[in-house]
DNA sequence: GAGTTTGAAACT
DNA sequence: CAGTTTCAAACTC
């Protein structure tokens, strides 16, 4: 053992042998100490308080820092055992040369004292608190954000990332981004991968494979990888961040990712584009600042020529399928359902009247009375007494729909779901007052439900098919553009005027054009929902952000 | 477990 | 700010 090198325990008792080279200033980390949560008065309170106070002071912002601030590495450290999912003790560091006073040390970077680590000559402990705090100050001097979370821009907090297992970390984004060169961002060398998040436009990695739709990544997670859940969650995240809504990688999706991430399968054209992207040998998520915003290929080529820019990923349906659209669709389906019920009832009434006429003329001496009446009433279509109530119930359906139609109040999917229950209740109530026997009434209800289900599913299918068709058109367009650009690699791809893009209608538009349902979907749109359409129904170029 | 690889952090 | 060095974790054998 070389002089000065001692075990953690020994170092704890001894004075530091390597005083910091230069401490720019002595920080008063106790200033805000009293404002910390009580829990902070634990073993790591000093460090955390110091960092929180320092960060708050330096950034002048109110930051909700996790009590335990973790370094990128430690933050993504497997707090939960990857294999069995059981809680795992925090890993101990093995530092030898940093005295655990630099960010190389996971413990130090995490803002915690070394405890039971295998480090040598450790100063990251209570006994060396002064030295430690000086090191903290020095580190913060160098980088005020040194102890701040690196995974941000996420609806899930760092706490989620740390505590709720890796699956939930996928939504985040590395603030600084990684700079990987050889690992394809598919090994734990990569901070993004380690944090279980996709690389973003912040990254400067080379030959990145850590993007949504990456086959390599998929293979990694889909195969025998123990993190299948992570992959699935990632797919969900991708859908939320990209395909639906405008969050996520809205500002920087890549063509490569986009086409590979399509749910419609990958064609040869896709792969051509993928190759174009790969030619860049850089993170496909990084956008070029000079490429025409409306032309993914130009961007790709531009990016390839510059060698320093990255492609931008944009899902085909980004900003097209919005949460509001989903709500709209829900509303439409409810209306479809109501209409189906009404139509069904009317038809049955009509048929029954027909039938009754025939019966009366056919057998004027029909069986009397109670049995006959019962039979009649028993018929689901019999409206002599039960009809009224049934009809009323369907009218109430319609009435509700009409109210919605007036746009009195948009209903959430949850409300709509509850409405189904209400409708159940209404039907049941009508049964009680109307008197048809229960089993026959159930039969009627079942038929109505079947009809409603059929209509709803049909409508839903049609909507999805239209959406898919439009996406395919756009996909093929971009694919052909990429192929052309690949063929003429020396020159830029076809520059596409932003106005000449293939307009991607929103689901609302698709639904509006639907011929499977007589009621105009547009009637149910709250004014706000016309957000992305112009007067003539075209997608507004300002809001239609498919301008790759 | 030793040696190698890797990329962030630190340094120049 | 770019290039280089240091460092410790991840990885390989």
Coordinates of C-alpha atoms (C1' of nucleotides) in Angstrom, one line a residue:
Chain A
X1 CA 0.0 0.0 0.0
X2 CA 1.4 3.3 -1.0
X3 CA 1.8 6.0 1.5
X4 CA -1.3 8.0 2.0
X5 CA -3.5 5.2 0.8
X6 CA -5.6 3.9 3.5
X7 CA -8.9 2.3 4.1
X8 CA -12.0 4.2 4.4
X9 CA -12.2 3.5 8.1
X10 CA -8.6 4.6 8.6
X11 CA -9.1 7.7 6.6
X12 CA -12.1 8.6 8.6
X13 CA -10.0 8.8 11.7
X14 CA -7.1 10.5 10.1
X15 CA -6.7 14.0 8.8
X16 CA -6.8 14.4 5.1
X17 CA -3.4 14.0 3.6
X18 CA -4.2 15.8 0.4
X19 CA -5.7 19.1 1.1
X20 CA -7.6 20.5 -1.8
X21 CA -5.3 22.3 -4.3
X22 CA -7.2 25.5 -4.3
X23 CA -10.4 26.3 -2.7
X24 CA -11.9 29.2 -4.2
X25 CA -14.0 30.1 -1.3
X26 CA -15.3 28.8 1.9
X27 CA -18.9 28.2 1.6
X28 CA -21.2 28.6 4.5
X29 CA -23.4 25.6 4.0
X30 CA -25.1 26.1 7.3
X31 CA -26.9 29.2 6.3
X32 CA -30.1 27.5 5.1
X33 CA -29.8 24.5 7.2
X34 CA -32.6 25.3 9.4
X35 CA -35.0 25.4 6.5
X36 CA -34.4 21.9 5.6
X37 CA -36.9 19.2 6.3
X38 CA -36.5 17.4 9.5
X39 CA -35.5 14.3 7.7
X40 CA -32.5 16.1 6.4
X41 CA -30.9 16.0 9.8
X42 CA -29.7 12.6 9.0
X43 CA -26.3 11.4 8.2
X44 CA -26.4 13.1 4.8
X45 CA -27.9 16.3 6.0
X46 CA -24.8 18.3 5.7
X47 CA -24.1 17.4 2.2
X48 CA -27.6 17.8 1.0
X49 CA -28.1 21.0 2.8
X50 CA -25.0 22.4 1.5
X51 CA -25.9 21.5 -2.0
X52 CA -29.4 22.7 -1.7
X53 CA -28.4 25.9 -0.3
X54 CA -25.7 26.4 -2.8
X55 CA -27.8 25.5 -5.7
X56 CA -30.6 27.7 -4.6
X57 CA -28.2 30.5 -4.1
X58 CA -26.4 30.1 -7.3
X59 CA -29.4 29.7 -9.5
X60 CA -31.7 32.0 -7.7
X61 CA -34.5 29.7 -8.4
X62 CA -36.8 27.8 -6.2
X63 CA -35.9 24.2 -6.9
X64 CA -37.5 21.3 -5.5
X65 CA -34.6 19.1 -5.0
X66 CA -34.9 15.6 -3.8
X67 CA -33.6 15.2 -0.3
X68 CA -31.0 12.9 -1.5
X69 CA -29.4 14.4 -4.5
X70 CA -27.9 11.8 -6.7
X71 CA -25.3 11.9 -9.4
X72 CA -26.3 10.8 -12.8
X73 CA -24.6 7.6 -12.2
X74 CA -25.9 7.0 -8.7
X75 CA -29.3 8.2 -9.7
X76 CA -29.6 5.6 -12.2
X77 CA -27.9 3.1 -10.0
X78 CA -30.0 0.0 -9.6
X79 CA -31.7 0.8 -6.5
X80 CA -33.9 -2.1 -7.3
X81 CA -32.4 -5.3 -8.3
X82 CA -32.9 -5.6 -12.0
X83 CA -33.4 -9.4 -11.9
X84 CA -35.8 -9.8 -9.0
X85 CA -37.0 -6.3 -8.5
X86 CA -36.2 -6.4 -4.8
X87 CA -34.9 -3.4 -3.1
X88 CA -31.2 -3.2 -3.2
X89 CA -28.8 -1.5 -0.9
X90 CA -27.1 1.4 -2.4
X91 CA -23.9 0.5 -4.0
X92 CA -20.6 1.3 -2.4
X93 CA -17.9 3.2 -4.2
X94 CA -14.4 1.9 -4.8
X95 CA -12.6 5.2 -5.2
X96 CA -8.9 5.1 -4.9
X97 CA -7.5 8.4 -6.1
X98 CA -10.3 11.0 -5.7
X99 CA -10.6 10.7 -1.9
X100 CA -14.3 10.5 -2.7
X101 CA -14.3 14.3 -3.0
X102 CA -14.9 14.6 -6.7
X103 CA -17.8 13.8 -8.8
X104 CA -16.1 10.6 -9.9
X105 CA -17.2 9.3 -6.6
X106 CA -20.8 8.2 -6.7
X107 CA -21.4 8.8 -3.1
X108 CA -20.0 12.3 -3.2
X109 CA -22.0 13.0 -6.4
X110 CA -25.0 11.7 -4.7
X111 CA -24.5 14.0 -1.8
X112 CA -24.1 11.2 0.7
X113 CA -21.3 10.2 3.0
X114 CA -19.5 7.1 2.2
X115 CA -20.7 4.4 4.4
X116 CA -19.3 0.9 4.2
X117 CA -17.7 1.7 0.9
X118 CA -14.5 0.1 -0.4
X119 CA -12.9 3.4 -1.1
X120 CA -9.4 4.3 -0.2
X121 CA -8.3 7.4 1.6
X122 CA -11.9 8.6 1.9
X123 CA -12.7 12.1 3.0
X124 CA -16.4 11.9 2.2
X125 CA -17.4 11.4 5.8
X126 CA -18.4 13.2 8.9
X127 CA -14.8 13.3 10.3
X128 CA -13.7 15.2 7.2
X129 CA -16.7 17.4 6.9
X130 CA -14.7 20.6 6.5
X131 CA -12.6 19.2 3.7
X132 CA -15.7 17.7 2.2
X133 CA -17.6 20.9 2.2
X134 CA -14.7 22.6 0.6
X135 CA -14.8 20.1 -2.1
X136 CA -18.5 20.6 -2.5
X137 CA -17.9 24.3 -2.8
X138 CA -15.1 23.7 -5.3
X139 CA -17.3 21.5 -7.3
X140 CA -20.2 23.9 -7.3
X141 CA -17.8 26.7 -8.2
X142 CA -16.9 24.7 -11.3
X143 CA -20.4 23.7 -12.1
X144 CA -23.3 25.2 -10.2
X145 CA -25.5 22.4 -11.4
X146 CA -23.1 19.7 -10.4
X147 CA -25.4 18.3 -7.8
X148 CA -28.6 18.9 -9.5
X149 CA -30.6 16.2 -11.1
X150 CA -29.5 15.4 -14.6
X151 CA -32.6 13.8 -15.7
X152 CA -35.2 16.3 -16.2
X153 CA -38.1 17.5 -18.4
X154 CA -40.2 14.8 -17.1
X155 CA -43.6 14.6 -15.7
X156 CA -42.1 12.0 -13.4
X157 CA -39.8 13.4 -10.8
X158 CA -36.4 12.2 -10.1
X159 CA -37.9 10.7 -7.0
X160 CA -40.0 8.6 -9.3
X161 CA -37.0 7.6 -11.2
X162 CA -35.1 6.6 -8.2
X163 CA -37.9 5.0 -6.2
X164 CA -40.4 3.7 -8.5
X165 CA -38.1 1.4 -10.4
X166 CA -36.5 2.1 -13.7
X167 CA -39.6 1.7 -15.8
X168 CA -40.8 5.2 -14.9
X169 CA -37.6 6.9 -15.7
X170 CA -38.2 6.6 -19.4
X171 CA -40.1 9.7 -19.7
X172 CA -37.2 11.9 -18.6
X173 CA -34.5 13.5 -20.5
X174 CA -30.9 13.9 -19.7
X175 CA -30.3 17.6 -19.2
X176 CA -26.7 17.6 -20.5
X177 CA -27.0 14.6 -22.7
X178 CA -24.5 11.9 -23.1
X179 CA -21.4 11.9 -25.3
X180 CA -21.0 8.3 -26.0
X181 CA -18.9 7.1 -28.9
X182 CA -18.5 3.4 -28.8
X183 CA -21.2 2.0 -26.7
X184 CA -24.1 2.9 -29.0
X185 CA -25.7 4.2 -25.9
X186 CA -26.8 0.7 -25.2
X187 CA -24.5 0.0 -22.3
X188 CA -24.5 1.4 -18.9
X189 CA -21.5 3.5 -19.8
X190 CA -24.2 5.7 -21.3
X191 CA -25.8 7.9 -18.7
X192 CA -29.0 8.0 -20.6
X193 CA -29.2 4.2 -21.0
X194 CA -28.3 3.8 -17.4
X195 CA -31.0 6.1 -16.3
X196 CA -33.3 4.1 -18.5
X197 CA -34.2 7.0 -20.7
X198 CA -33.9 7.6 -24.4
X199 CA -31.2 9.7 -25.7
X200 CA -32.5 13.2 -26.6
X201 CA -31.5 16.1 -28.7
X202 CA -29.3 17.1 -25.8
X203 CA -27.0 14.2 -26.5
X204 CA -23.9 14.4 -28.6
X205 CA -23.5 10.7 -28.9
X206 CA -22.2 8.9 -32.0
X207 CA -24.0 6.1 -33.6
X208 CA -26.7 6.2 -31.0
X209 CA -29.0 3.2 -30.8
X210 CA -30.9 4.4 -27.7
X211 CA -33.9 5.8 -29.4
X212 CA -37.4 4.9 -29.8
X213 CA -37.8 2.3 -32.5
X214 CA -34.2 1.2 -32.4
X215 CA -34.1 -2.4 -33.4
X216 CA -30.9 -2.9 -31.4
X217 CA -32.5 -1.5 -28.4
X218 CA -35.6 -3.5 -29.0
X219 CA -33.6 -6.6 -29.3
X220 CA -31.9 -5.7 -26.1
X221 CA -35.1 -5.4 -24.2
X222 CA -37.3 -7.8 -26.0
X223 CA -34.9 -10.7 -26.0
X224 CA -33.9 -12.3 -22.8
X225 CA -33.4 -9.0 -21.3
X226 CA -34.8 -8.8 -17.8
X227 CA -36.1 -5.4 -18.5
X228 CA -38.9 -6.2 -20.8
X229 CA -41.2 -4.0 -18.7
X230 CA -38.9 -1.2 -19.4
X231 CA -39.2 -1.6 -23.0
X232 CA -42.9 -1.7 -22.9
X233 CA -43.1 1.3 -20.7
X234 CA -40.8 3.0 -23.1
X235 CA -43.0 2.3 -26.0
X236 CA -45.9 3.8 -24.0
X237 CA -43.7 6.8 -23.2
X238 CA -42.9 7.2 -26.8
X239 CA -46.5 7.1 -27.7
X240 CA -47.3 9.7 -25.1
X241 CA -44.5 11.9 -25.9
X242 CA -44.6 11.7 -29.6
X243 CA -47.6 10.2 -31.2
X244 CA -50.0 11.9 -28.9
X245 CA -49.5 15.4 -27.9
X246 CA -46.8 17.8 -28.4
X247 CA -44.5 17.0 -25.5
X248 CA -41.5 14.7 -25.5
X249 CA -39.3 15.1 -28.5
X250 CA -41.4 17.6 -30.2
X251 CA -38.6 19.9 -30.9
X252 CA -36.2 17.3 -32.0
X253 CA -37.5 14.0 -33.3
X254 CA -35.4 12.3 -35.9
X255 CA -36.3 11.0 -39.3
X256 CA -34.6 7.8 -38.5
X257 CA -36.5 7.3 -35.3
X258 CA -39.6 8.5 -36.8
X259 CA -39.7 5.9 -39.5
X260 CA -38.4 3.1 -37.5
X261 CA -40.8 3.9 -34.8
X262 CA -43.8 3.7 -37.0
X263 CA -46.4 1.2 -36.0
X264 CA -47.0 0.3 -39.6
X265 CA -44.0 -1.7 -40.1
X266 CA -40.8 -0.8 -41.8
X267 CA -40.4 -0.9 -45.5
X268 CA -37.4 -0.9 -47.6
X269 CA -37.9 2.8 -47.9
X270 CA -37.8 3.1 -44.2
X271 CA -34.6 1.4 -44.1
X272 CA -33.2 3.6 -46.8
X273 CA -34.0 6.6 -44.6
X274 CA -32.5 4.8 -41.7
X275 CA -29.3 4.4 -43.6
X276 CA -29.3 8.0 -44.5
X277 CA -29.6 8.8 -40.8
X278 CA -26.9 6.3 -39.9
X279 CA -24.6 7.9 -42.4
X280 CA -24.5 10.8 -40.0
X281 CA -23.0 8.6 -37.4
X282 CA -24.4 10.8 -34.8
X283 CA -27.3 10.9 -32.5
X284 CA -30.4 10.9 -34.7
X285 CA -32.2 13.0 -32.2
X286 CA -30.1 16.0 -32.6
X287 CA -31.5 18.5 -35.0
X288 CA -29.7 20.6 -37.4
X289 CA -30.1 24.3 -36.9
X290 CA -29.6 25.1 -40.6
X291 CA -31.8 22.5 -42.2
X292 CA -35.0 23.6 -43.7
X293 CA -37.6 22.9 -41.0
X294 CA -40.0 21.4 -43.4
X295 CA -37.7 18.9 -45.0
X296 CA -36.5 15.9 -43.1
X297 CA -34.3 14.8 -45.9
X298 CA -32.6 18.1 -46.3
X299 CA -32.0 18.0 -42.7
X300 CA -30.6 14.6 -42.9
X301 CA -28.3 15.4 -45.8
X302 CA -27.4 18.7 -44.2
X303 CA -26.7 16.9 -41.0
X304 CA -24.5 14.4 -42.8
X305 CA -22.5 17.0 -44.6
X306 CA -22.0 19.1 -41.5
X307 CA -21.1 16.1 -39.5
X308 CA -22.0 17.7 -36.3
X309 CA -25.7 17.9 -36.5
X310 CA -28.2 15.4 -35.7
X311 CA -31.5 14.3 -37.1
X312 CA -34.7 15.2 -35.7
X313 CA -37.2 12.7 -34.8
X314 CA -40.9 13.4 -35.2
X315 CA -43.5 10.7 -35.0
X316 CA -45.9 10.9 -38.0
X317 CA -48.8 11.6 -35.7
X318 CA -47.1 14.1 -33.5
X319 CA -49.3 16.9 -32.7
X320 CA -52.0 15.3 -34.7
X321 CA -53.5 13.0 -32.2
X322 CA -54.0 15.3 -29.3
X323 CA -55.6 14.4 -26.0
X324 CA -58.5 16.5 -26.9
X325 CA -58.9 14.5 -30.0
X326 CA -59.2 11.4 -27.9
X327 CA -61.9 13.1 -25.9
X328 CA -63.6 14.0 -29.1
X329 CA -63.5 10.5 -30.3
X330 CA -64.9 9.4 -27.0
X331 CA -67.8 11.8 -27.4
X332 CA -68.4 10.7 -30.9
X333 CA -68.5 7.1 -29.8
X334 CA -71.0 7.9 -27.2
X335 CA -73.1 9.6 -29.7
X336 CA -72.8 6.7 -32.0
X337 CA -73.9 4.5 -29.2
X338 CA -76.9 6.6 -28.4
X339 CA -77.8 6.8 -32.0
X340 CA -77.5 3.1 -32.4
X341 CA -79.8 2.5 -29.5
X342 CA -82.3 4.9 -30.8
X343 CA -82.3 3.5 -34.3
X344 CA -82.5 0.1 -32.9
X345 CA -85.5 0.9 -30.7
X346 CA -87.3 2.7 -33.5
X347 CA -86.7 -0.2 -35.8
X348 CA -88.0 -2.6 -33.3
X349 CA -91.1 -0.5 -32.6
X350 CA -91.7 -0.3 -36.3
X351 CA -91.3 -4.0 -36.7
X352 CA -93.5 -4.7 -33.8
X353 CA -96.3 -2.5 -35.0
X354 CA -96.1 -4.3 -38.3
X355 CA -96.3 -7.6 -36.5
X356 CA -99.1 -6.5 -34.3
X357 CA -101.2 -5.5 -37.3
X358 CA -100.6 -8.8 -38.9
X359 CA -101.5 -10.6 -35.7
X360 CA -104.7 -8.7 -35.3
X361 CA -106.0 -9.4 -38.7
X362 CA -104.8 -12.9 -38.7
X363 CA -106.3 -14.0 -35.4
X364 CA -109.0 -11.9 -34.0
X365 CA -109.8 -14.6 -31.6
X366 CA -106.5 -14.8 -30.2
X367 CA -105.8 -16.0 -26.8
X368 CA -106.8 -13.7 -24.2
X369 CA -105.4 -11.6 -21.9
X370 CA -103.0 -12.1 -19.4
X371 CA -101.0 -14.6 -21.1
X372 CA -101.3 -12.8 -24.3
X373 CA -100.5 -9.5 -22.7
X374 CA -97.6 -11.0 -21.0
X375 CA -96.3 -12.4 -24.1
X376 CA -96.7 -9.1 -25.8
X377 CA -95.1 -7.2 -23.1
X378 CA -92.5 -9.8 -22.9
X379 CA -91.5 -9.1 -26.4
X380 CA -88.7 -6.6 -26.3
X381 CA -90.3 -4.7 -29.1
X382 CA -93.6 -4.5 -27.5
X383 CA -94.2 -0.9 -26.8
X384 CA -97.7 -1.0 -25.5
X385 CA -96.5 -0.3 -22.1
X386 CA -92.9 -1.0 -21.9
X387 CA -92.2 0.9 -25.1
X388 CA -92.7 4.2 -23.5
X389 CA -90.1 3.7 -20.9
X390 CA -87.7 2.1 -23.3
X391 CA -88.2 4.8 -25.7
X392 CA -87.8 7.3 -23.1
X393 CA -84.6 5.8 -22.1
X394 CA -83.3 6.0 -25.6
X395 CA -84.6 9.5 -25.9
X396 CA -82.7 10.3 -22.9
X397 CA -79.7 8.9 -24.6
X398 CA -80.3 11.2 -27.4
X399 CA -81.1 14.1 -25.2
X400 CA -77.8 13.7 -23.5
X401 CA -76.2 13.6 -26.8
X402 CA -78.0 16.6 -27.8
X403 CA -76.8 18.4 -24.8
X404 CA -73.3 17.4 -25.6
X405 CA -73.9 18.5 -29.1
X406 CA -74.7 21.9 -27.8
X407 CA -71.3 21.9 -26.3
X408 CA -72.7 22.6 -22.9
X409 CA -69.9 20.7 -21.2
X410 CA -67.3 18.4 -22.6
X411 CA -67.4 15.1 -21.0
X412 CA -64.3 13.2 -20.0
X413 CA -63.9 9.6 -20.9
X414 CA -64.4 8.8 -17.3
X415 CA -67.7 10.7 -17.3
X416 CA -68.7 8.9 -20.4
X417 CA -67.9 5.6 -18.7
X418 CA -70.0 6.6 -15.8
X419 CA -72.7 7.6 -18.3
X420 CA -72.9 4.0 -19.5
X421 CA -73.7 3.0 -16.0
X422 CA -76.3 5.6 -15.8
X423 CA -77.8 4.3 -18.9
X424 CA -77.9 0.9 -17.4
X425 CA -79.7 2.3 -14.5
X426 CA -82.2 4.2 -16.6
X427 CA -83.0 1.1 -18.5
X428 CA -83.4 -0.9 -15.3
X429 CA -85.7 1.8 -13.9
X430 CA -87.8 1.8 -17.0
X431 CA -88.1 -1.9 -16.7
X432 CA -89.5 -1.6 -13.2
X433 CA -92.1 0.9 -14.1
X434 CA -92.9 -0.6 -17.5
X435 CA -93.5 -4.1 -16.2
X436 CA -92.0 -6.4 -18.8
X437 CA -90.6 -9.5 -17.2
X438 CA -87.0 -9.2 -16.2
X439 CA -85.6 -11.9 -18.4
X440 CA -87.3 -10.6 -21.5
X441 CA -86.2 -7.1 -20.7
X442 CA -82.7 -8.3 -20.3
X443 CA -82.9 -9.8 -23.7
X444 CA -84.0 -6.4 -25.1
X445 CA -81.2 -4.7 -23.3
X446 CA -78.7 -7.2 -24.6
X447 CA -79.8 -6.6 -28.1
X448 CA -79.5 -2.9 -27.8
X449 CA -76.1 -3.3 -26.3
X450 CA -75.0 -5.6 -29.1
X451 CA -76.1 -3.0 -31.6
X452 CA -74.4 -0.2 -29.8
X453 CA -71.3 -2.2 -29.5
X454 CA -71.3 -3.0 -33.1
X455 CA -71.8 0.6 -34.1
X456 CA -69.2 1.9 -31.8
X457 CA -66.6 -0.6 -32.8
X458 CA -67.3 0.0 -36.5
X459 CA -66.9 3.7 -36.1
X460 CA -63.8 3.3 -34.1
X461 CA -62.3 1.0 -36.6
X462 CA -63.1 3.4 -39.4
X463 CA -61.4 6.2 -37.6
X464 CA -58.3 4.2 -37.0
X465 CA -58.1 3.1 -40.5
X466 CA -58.3 6.6 -41.8
X467 CA -55.6 7.7 -39.5
X468 CA -53.4 4.8 -40.6
X469 CA -54.0 5.5 -44.2
X470 CA -53.0 9.2 -43.8
X471 CA -49.9 8.3 -41.9
X472 CA -48.9 5.8 -44.5
X473 CA -49.2 8.4 -47.2
X474 CA -47.0 10.6 -45.3
X475 CA -44.6 7.9 -44.4
X476 CA -44.2 6.9 -48.0
X477 CA -43.7 10.5 -49.1
X478 CA -40.8 10.9 -46.7
X479 CA -39.4 7.6 -47.5
X480 CA -39.2 8.4 -51.2
X481 CA -37.6 11.7 -50.4
X482 CA -34.9 9.9 -48.4
X483 CA -34.3 7.4 -51.1
X484 CA -33.9 10.1 -53.6
X485 CA -31.5 11.9 -51.4
X486 CA -29.6 8.8 -50.9
X487 CA -29.3 8.2 -54.6
X488 CA -27.9 11.7 -55.1
X489 CA -25.8 11.9 -52.0
X490 CA -23.8 14.7 -53.2
X491 CA -26.6 17.1 -53.5
X492 CA -29.3 17.9 -51.1
X493 CA -32.6 16.1 -51.3
X494 CA -35.7 17.7 -52.7
X495 CA -36.4 20.8 -50.9
X496 CA -39.9 20.8 -49.9
X497 CA -41.8 23.9 -49.4
X498 CA -43.4 23.8 -46.0
X499 CA -46.7 24.5 -47.7
X500 CA -46.4 21.6 -50.0
X501 CA -46.3 19.1 -47.2
X502 CA -48.8 16.3 -47.1
X503 CA -51.4 17.6 -44.7
X504 CA -52.2 15.3 -42.0
X505 CA -55.7 15.7 -40.8
X506 CA -56.5 15.5 -37.2
X507 CA -58.8 12.7 -36.0
X508 CA -61.4 15.3 -35.8
X509 CA -61.1 15.9 -39.5
X510 CA -61.0 12.3 -40.2
X511 CA -64.1 11.8 -38.2
X512 CA -65.7 14.7 -39.9
X513 CA -65.2 13.1 -43.2
X514 CA -66.5 9.9 -42.0
X515 CA -69.4 8.6 -43.9
X516 CA -70.3 5.9 -41.6
X517 CA -72.1 8.1 -39.2
X518 CA -74.7 10.6 -40.2
X519 CA -74.1 13.1 -37.5
X520 CA -71.4 15.5 -38.2
X521 CA -68.6 15.0 -35.7
X522 CA -67.9 18.7 -36.1
X523 CA -71.0 19.5 -34.3
X524 CA -69.6 18.1 -31.1
X525 CA -66.4 20.0 -31.2
X526 CA -66.0 22.6 -28.6
X527 CA -64.7 25.7 -30.4
X528 CA -61.3 25.1 -28.8
X529 CA -61.0 21.9 -30.6
X530 CA -60.8 23.5 -33.9
X531 CA -57.3 24.6 -32.9
X532 CA -55.4 23.0 -35.6
X533 CA -57.6 23.5 -38.5
X534 CA -58.2 26.4 -40.7
X535 CA -61.5 27.6 -41.9
X536 CA -61.5 25.4 -44.9
X537 CA -60.6 22.4 -42.8
X538 CA -57.0 22.2 -43.6
X539 CA -54.4 21.8 -41.0
X540 CA -53.0 25.0 -39.9
X541 CA -49.3 25.1 -40.8
X542 CA -48.6 26.8 -37.5
X543 CA -50.0 24.1 -35.5
X544 CA -49.5 21.2 -37.7
X545 CA -46.0 20.3 -36.7
X546 CA -45.2 17.6 -39.0
X547 CA -42.9 19.8 -40.7
X548 CA -39.9 17.6 -40.5
Chain B
dG1 C1' -10.7 -11.3 -9.9
dA2 C1' -7.6 -9.2 -13.2
dG3 C1' -7.5 -6.6 -17.1
dT4 C1' -9.8 -3.8 -20.5
dT5 C1' -13.1 -0.5 -22.1
dT6 C1' -15.8 3.4 -21.6
dG7 C1' -17.3 8.0 -20.9
dA8 C1' -17.9 11.7 -17.4
dA9 C1' -15.2 14.8 -14.8
dA10 C1' -11.2 17.3 -14.3
dC11 C1' -7.6 19.6 -16.1
dT12 C1' -4.7 22.3 -19.4
Chain C
dC1 C1' -13.8 25.9 -25.9
dA2 C1' -11.3 22.0 -27.6
dG3 C1' -8.1 18.6 -26.5
dT4 C1' -6.0 15.7 -23.0
dT5 C1' -5.8 13.3 -18.7
dT6 C1' -7.8 11.2 -14.7
dC7 C1' -10.9 8.5 -12.7
dA8 C1' -14.1 4.9 -11.4
dA9 C1' -17.7 2.1 -13.2
dA10 C1' -19.0 -1.2 -16.6
dC11 C1' -17.6 -4.8 -19.0
dT12 C1' -14.9 -9.0 -20.7
dC13 C1' -12.4 -13.0 -20.2

